[in-house]
CSV table of C-alpha atoms in Angstrom, one decimal:
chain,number,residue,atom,x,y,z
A,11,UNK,CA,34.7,-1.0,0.1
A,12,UNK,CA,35.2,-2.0,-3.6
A,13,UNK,CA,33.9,0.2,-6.3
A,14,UNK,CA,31.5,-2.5,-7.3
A,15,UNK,CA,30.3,-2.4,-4.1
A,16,UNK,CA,30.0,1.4,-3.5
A,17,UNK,CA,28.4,1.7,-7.0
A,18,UNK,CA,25.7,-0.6,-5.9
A,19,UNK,CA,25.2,1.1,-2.3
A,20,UNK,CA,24.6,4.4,-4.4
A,21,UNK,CA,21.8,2.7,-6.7
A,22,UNK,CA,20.1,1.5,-3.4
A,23,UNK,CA,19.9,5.3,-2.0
A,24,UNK,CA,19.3,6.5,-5.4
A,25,UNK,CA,15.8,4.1,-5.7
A,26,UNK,CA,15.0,4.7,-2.1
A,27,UNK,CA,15.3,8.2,-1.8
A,28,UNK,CA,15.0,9.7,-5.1
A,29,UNK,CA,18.6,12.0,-4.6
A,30,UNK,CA,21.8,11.6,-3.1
A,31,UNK,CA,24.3,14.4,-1.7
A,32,UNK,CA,27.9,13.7,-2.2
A,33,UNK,CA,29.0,15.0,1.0
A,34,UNK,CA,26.3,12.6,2.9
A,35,UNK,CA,27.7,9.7,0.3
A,36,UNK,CA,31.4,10.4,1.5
A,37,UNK,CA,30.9,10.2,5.0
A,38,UNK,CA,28.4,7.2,4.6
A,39,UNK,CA,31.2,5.2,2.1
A,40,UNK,CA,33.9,6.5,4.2
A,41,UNK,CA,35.9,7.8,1.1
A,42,UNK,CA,36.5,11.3,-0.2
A,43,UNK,CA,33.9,13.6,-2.2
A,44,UNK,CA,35.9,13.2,-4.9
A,45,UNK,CA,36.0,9.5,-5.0
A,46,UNK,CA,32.1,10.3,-4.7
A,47,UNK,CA,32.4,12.4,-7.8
A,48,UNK,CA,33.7,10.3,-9.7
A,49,UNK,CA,31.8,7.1,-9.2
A,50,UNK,CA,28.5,9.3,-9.8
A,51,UNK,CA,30.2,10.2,-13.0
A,52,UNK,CA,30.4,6.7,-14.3
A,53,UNK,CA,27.2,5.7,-13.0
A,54,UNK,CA,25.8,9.0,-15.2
A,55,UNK,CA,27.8,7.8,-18.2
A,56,UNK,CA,26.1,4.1,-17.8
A,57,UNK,CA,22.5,5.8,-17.5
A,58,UNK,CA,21.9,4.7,-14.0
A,59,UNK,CA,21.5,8.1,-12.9
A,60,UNK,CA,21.0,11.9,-13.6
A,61,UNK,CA,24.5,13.8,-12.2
A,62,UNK,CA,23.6,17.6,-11.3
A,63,UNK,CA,25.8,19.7,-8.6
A,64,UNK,CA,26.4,18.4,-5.5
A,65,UNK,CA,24.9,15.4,-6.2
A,66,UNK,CA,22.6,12.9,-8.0
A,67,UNK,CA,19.2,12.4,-9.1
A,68,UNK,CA,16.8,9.0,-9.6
A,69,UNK,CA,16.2,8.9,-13.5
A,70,UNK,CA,12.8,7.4,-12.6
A,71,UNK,CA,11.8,10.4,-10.5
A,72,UNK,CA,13.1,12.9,-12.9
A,73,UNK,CA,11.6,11.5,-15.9
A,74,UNK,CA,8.3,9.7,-15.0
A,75,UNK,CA,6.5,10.4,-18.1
A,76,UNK,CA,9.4,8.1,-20.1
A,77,UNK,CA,8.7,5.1,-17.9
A,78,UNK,CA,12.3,4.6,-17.2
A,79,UNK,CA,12.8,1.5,-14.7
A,80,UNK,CA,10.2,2.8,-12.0
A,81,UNK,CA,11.5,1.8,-8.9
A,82,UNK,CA,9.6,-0.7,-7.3
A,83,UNK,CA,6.4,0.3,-9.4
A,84,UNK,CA,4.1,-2.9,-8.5
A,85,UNK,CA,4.6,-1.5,-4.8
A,86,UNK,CA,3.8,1.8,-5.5
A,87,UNK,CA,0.6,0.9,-7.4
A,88,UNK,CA,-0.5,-1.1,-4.2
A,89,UNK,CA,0.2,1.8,-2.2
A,90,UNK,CA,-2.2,3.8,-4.7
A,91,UNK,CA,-5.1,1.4,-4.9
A,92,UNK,CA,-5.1,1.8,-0.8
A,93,UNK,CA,-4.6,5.6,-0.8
A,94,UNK,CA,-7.7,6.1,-3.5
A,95,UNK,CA,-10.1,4.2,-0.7
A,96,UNK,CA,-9.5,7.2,1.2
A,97,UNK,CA,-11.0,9.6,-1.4
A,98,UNK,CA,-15.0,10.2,-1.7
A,99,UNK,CA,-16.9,12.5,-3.4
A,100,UNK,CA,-16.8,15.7,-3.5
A,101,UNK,CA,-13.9,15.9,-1.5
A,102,UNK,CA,-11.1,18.5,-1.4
A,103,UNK,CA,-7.7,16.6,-1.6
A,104,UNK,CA,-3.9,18.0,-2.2
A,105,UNK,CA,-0.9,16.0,-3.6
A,106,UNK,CA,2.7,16.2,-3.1
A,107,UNK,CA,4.7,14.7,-6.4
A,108,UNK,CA,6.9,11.9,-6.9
A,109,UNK,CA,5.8,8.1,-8.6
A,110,UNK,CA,3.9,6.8,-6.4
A,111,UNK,CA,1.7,10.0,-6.7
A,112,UNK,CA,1.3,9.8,-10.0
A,113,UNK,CA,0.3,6.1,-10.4
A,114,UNK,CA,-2.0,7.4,-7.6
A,115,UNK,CA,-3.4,9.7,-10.2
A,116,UNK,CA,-3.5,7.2,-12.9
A,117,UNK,CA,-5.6,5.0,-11.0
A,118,UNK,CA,-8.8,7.3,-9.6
A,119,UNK,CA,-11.9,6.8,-11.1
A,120,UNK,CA,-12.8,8.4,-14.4
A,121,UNK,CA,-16.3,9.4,-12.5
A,122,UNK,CA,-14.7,10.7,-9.3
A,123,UNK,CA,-16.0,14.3,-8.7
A,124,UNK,CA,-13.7,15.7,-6.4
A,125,UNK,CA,-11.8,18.7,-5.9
A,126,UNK,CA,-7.8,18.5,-6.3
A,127,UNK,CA,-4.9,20.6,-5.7
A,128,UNK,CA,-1.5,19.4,-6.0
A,129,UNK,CA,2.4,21.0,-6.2
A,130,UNK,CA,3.3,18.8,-8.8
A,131,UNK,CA,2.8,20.2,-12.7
A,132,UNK,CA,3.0,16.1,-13.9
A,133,UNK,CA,0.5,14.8,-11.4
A,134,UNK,CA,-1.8,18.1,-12.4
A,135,UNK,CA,-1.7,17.1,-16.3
A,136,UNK,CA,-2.2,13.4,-15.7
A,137,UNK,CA,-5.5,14.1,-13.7
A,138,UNK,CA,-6.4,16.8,-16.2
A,139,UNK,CA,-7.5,13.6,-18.1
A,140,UNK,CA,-10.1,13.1,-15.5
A,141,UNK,CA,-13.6,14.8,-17.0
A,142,UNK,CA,-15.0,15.7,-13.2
A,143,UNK,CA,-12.3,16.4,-11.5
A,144,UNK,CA,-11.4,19.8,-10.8
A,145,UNK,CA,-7.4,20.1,-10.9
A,146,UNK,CA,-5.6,23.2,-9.5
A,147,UNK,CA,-1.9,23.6,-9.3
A,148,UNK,CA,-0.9,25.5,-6.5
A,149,UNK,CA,1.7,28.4,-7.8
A,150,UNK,CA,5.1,29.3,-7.2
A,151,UNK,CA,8.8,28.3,-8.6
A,152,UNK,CA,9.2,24.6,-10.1
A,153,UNK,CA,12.4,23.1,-8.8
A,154,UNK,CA,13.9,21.3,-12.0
A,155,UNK,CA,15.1,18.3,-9.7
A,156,UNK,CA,12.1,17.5,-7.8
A,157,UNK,CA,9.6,18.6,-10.8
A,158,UNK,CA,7.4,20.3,-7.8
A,159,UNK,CA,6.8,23.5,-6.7
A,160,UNK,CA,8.4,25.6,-4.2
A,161,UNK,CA,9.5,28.6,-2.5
A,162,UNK,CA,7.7,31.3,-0.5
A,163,UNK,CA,4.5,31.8,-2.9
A,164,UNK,CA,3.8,28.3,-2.5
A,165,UNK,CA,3.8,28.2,1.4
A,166,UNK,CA,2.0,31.3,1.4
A,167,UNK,CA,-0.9,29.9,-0.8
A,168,UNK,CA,-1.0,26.7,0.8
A,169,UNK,CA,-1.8,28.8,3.8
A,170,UNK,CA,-5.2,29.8,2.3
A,171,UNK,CA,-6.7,26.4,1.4
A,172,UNK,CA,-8.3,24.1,3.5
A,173,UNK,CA,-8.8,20.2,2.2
A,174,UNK,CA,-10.0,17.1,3.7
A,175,UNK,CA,-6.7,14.4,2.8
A,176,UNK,CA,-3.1,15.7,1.8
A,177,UNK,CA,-1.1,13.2,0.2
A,178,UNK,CA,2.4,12.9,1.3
A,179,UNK,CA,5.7,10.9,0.1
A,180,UNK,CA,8.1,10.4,2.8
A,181,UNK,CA,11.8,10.7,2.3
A,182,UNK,CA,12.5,9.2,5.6
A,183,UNK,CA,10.3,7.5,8.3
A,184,UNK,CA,11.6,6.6,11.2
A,185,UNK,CA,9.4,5.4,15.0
A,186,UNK,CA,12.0,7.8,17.0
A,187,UNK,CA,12.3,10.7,14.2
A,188,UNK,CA,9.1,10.6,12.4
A,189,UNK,CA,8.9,12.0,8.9
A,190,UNK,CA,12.1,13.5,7.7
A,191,UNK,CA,13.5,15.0,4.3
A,192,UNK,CA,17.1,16.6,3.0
A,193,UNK,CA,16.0,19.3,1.6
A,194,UNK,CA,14.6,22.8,3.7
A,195,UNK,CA,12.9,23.8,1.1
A,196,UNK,CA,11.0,20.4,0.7
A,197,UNK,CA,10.4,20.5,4.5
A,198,UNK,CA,8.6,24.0,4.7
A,199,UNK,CA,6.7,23.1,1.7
A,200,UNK,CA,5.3,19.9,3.6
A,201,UNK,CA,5.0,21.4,6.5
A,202,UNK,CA,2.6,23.9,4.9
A,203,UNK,CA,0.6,21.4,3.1
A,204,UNK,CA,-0.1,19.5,6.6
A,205,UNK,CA,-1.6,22.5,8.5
A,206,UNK,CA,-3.4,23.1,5.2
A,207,UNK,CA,-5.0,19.6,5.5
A,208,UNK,CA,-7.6,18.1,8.1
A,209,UNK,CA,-6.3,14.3,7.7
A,210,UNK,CA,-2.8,13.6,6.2
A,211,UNK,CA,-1.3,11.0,4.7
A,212,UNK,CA,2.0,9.5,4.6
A,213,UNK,CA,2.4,7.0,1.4
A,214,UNK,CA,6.1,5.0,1.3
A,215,UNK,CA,7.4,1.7,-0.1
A,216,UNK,CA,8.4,-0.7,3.1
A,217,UNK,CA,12.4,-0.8,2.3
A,218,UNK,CA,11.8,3.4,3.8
A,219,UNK,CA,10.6,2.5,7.3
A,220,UNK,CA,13.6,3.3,9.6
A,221,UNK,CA,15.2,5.1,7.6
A,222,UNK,CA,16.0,9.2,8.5
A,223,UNK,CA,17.3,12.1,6.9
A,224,UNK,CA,18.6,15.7,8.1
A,225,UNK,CA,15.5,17.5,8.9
A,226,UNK,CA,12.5,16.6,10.8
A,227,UNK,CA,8.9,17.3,8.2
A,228,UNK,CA,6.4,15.9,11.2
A,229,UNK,CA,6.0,13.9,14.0
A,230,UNK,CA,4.1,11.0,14.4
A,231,UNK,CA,0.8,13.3,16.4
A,232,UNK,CA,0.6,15.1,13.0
A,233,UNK,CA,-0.9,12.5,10.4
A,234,UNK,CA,-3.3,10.2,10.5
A,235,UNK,CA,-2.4,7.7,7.9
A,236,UNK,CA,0.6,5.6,6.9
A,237,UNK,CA,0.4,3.5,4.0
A,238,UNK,CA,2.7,1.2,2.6
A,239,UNK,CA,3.1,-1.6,-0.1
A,240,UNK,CA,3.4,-4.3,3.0
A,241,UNK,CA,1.1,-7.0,4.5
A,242,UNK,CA,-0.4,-6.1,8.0
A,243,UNK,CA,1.0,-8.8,9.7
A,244,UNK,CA,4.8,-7.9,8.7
A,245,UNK,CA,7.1,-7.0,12.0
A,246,UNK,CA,8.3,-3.6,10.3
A,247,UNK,CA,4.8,-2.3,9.9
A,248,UNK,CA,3.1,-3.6,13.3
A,249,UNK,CA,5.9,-0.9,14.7
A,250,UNK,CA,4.0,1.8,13.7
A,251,UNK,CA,0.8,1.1,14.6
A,252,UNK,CA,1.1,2.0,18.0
A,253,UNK,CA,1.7,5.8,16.4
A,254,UNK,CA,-0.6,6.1,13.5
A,255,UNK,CA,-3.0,3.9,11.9
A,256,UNK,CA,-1.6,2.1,9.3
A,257,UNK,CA,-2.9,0.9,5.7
């Protein structure tokens, strides 16, 4: 594979998944870790993506606030519009992070009166803006690459709330593997916030159906709705609908 070509193949897994390992990069391009290295150097130098150690971050998902080339943002607006349906009033709701969670918050209601906890300090201060919704950021350790919390103190108070709708991004969504993500950390976190929740939600962009990563988050028995940007009638989403029901 050319360097052109490898470059671009990065970018791809860069918008879809947010981060990219070098070691998962190097056995997926068939080249060395250091040949990995240094092609996420240059694509640092050009600005197409943030380097940190042992791999690479979306510049989009690191820096939301700055508006920097959103990944498919018109999707992930759709995806939002759909997901706020599911909120009514007075409910208790809890976020995960990530941009289509946040144009998810930019789009409620200025006169929704609801209830909402979330693991993401940018989601937290964009809804802050909202005059009747109570916001609560659920505490623990922010993990500089995901801009989220984490860690033991956030599992353990996750285990004390109860809410009607948890909002999920998926990492990886497969028919066979369900929802998968590559980091543990990320995993137990979800896993806490879908025991925590009485309906859960799984919100991805269509180009993420089929895809998996290392370690299973759920299976299919565990949430009860998947939306994405993508018309009902398309072949990729009519998969799923024998699993969960689909937005």
């Amino acid at each position: 594979m050319l360097k052109k070509e490898r470059h671009a193949y990065i970018i791809n897994q860069i918008n879809l998944h947010n981060k990219v390992l070098s070691s998962d990069l190097s056995l997926l391009l068939k080249v060395s870790e250091d040949t990995v290295r240094r092609d996420l150097n240059e694509l640092s130098e050009k600005g197409k993506l943030l380097k940190v150690h042992g791999g690479a971050l979306s510049k989009s998902f690191h820096f939301p606030y700055e508006q920097i080339d959103i990944y498919a943002q018109e999707s992930k607006r759709e995806i939002a519009k759909k997901a706020i349906s599911l909120i009514s009033e007075g409910m208790i709701v809890l976020t995960g992070g990530g941009t289509t969670m946040l144009e998810m918050a930019r789009l409620i209601p200025d006169n929704l009166k609801a209830t909402i906890f979330t693991i993401s300090p940018l989601v937290a201060l964009e809804l802050a803006e909202r005059e009747f919704l109570t916001v609560i950021l659920v505490g623990g350790q922010l993990n500089k690459n995901s801009q989220v919390i984490m860690g033991s103190k956030t599992v353990r108070e996750l285990s004390e709330i109860r809410v009607d709708l948890c909002f999920l991004g998926a990492n990886g969504i497969d028919i066979n593997e369900g929802i998968t993500d590559s980091d543990w950390e990320v995993v137990q976190v979800k896993k806490a916030m879908i025991k925590s929740a009485a309906r859960t939600v799984i919100m991805c962009i269509g180009e993420k159906l089929n895809s998996a990563q290392k370690m299973k988050v759920c299976s299919f028995n565990e949430i009860d709705f998947l939306i994405t940007d993508l018309k009902s009638s398309n072949h990729k989403v009519q998969e799923y609908r024998g699993q969960v029901k689909v937005l």
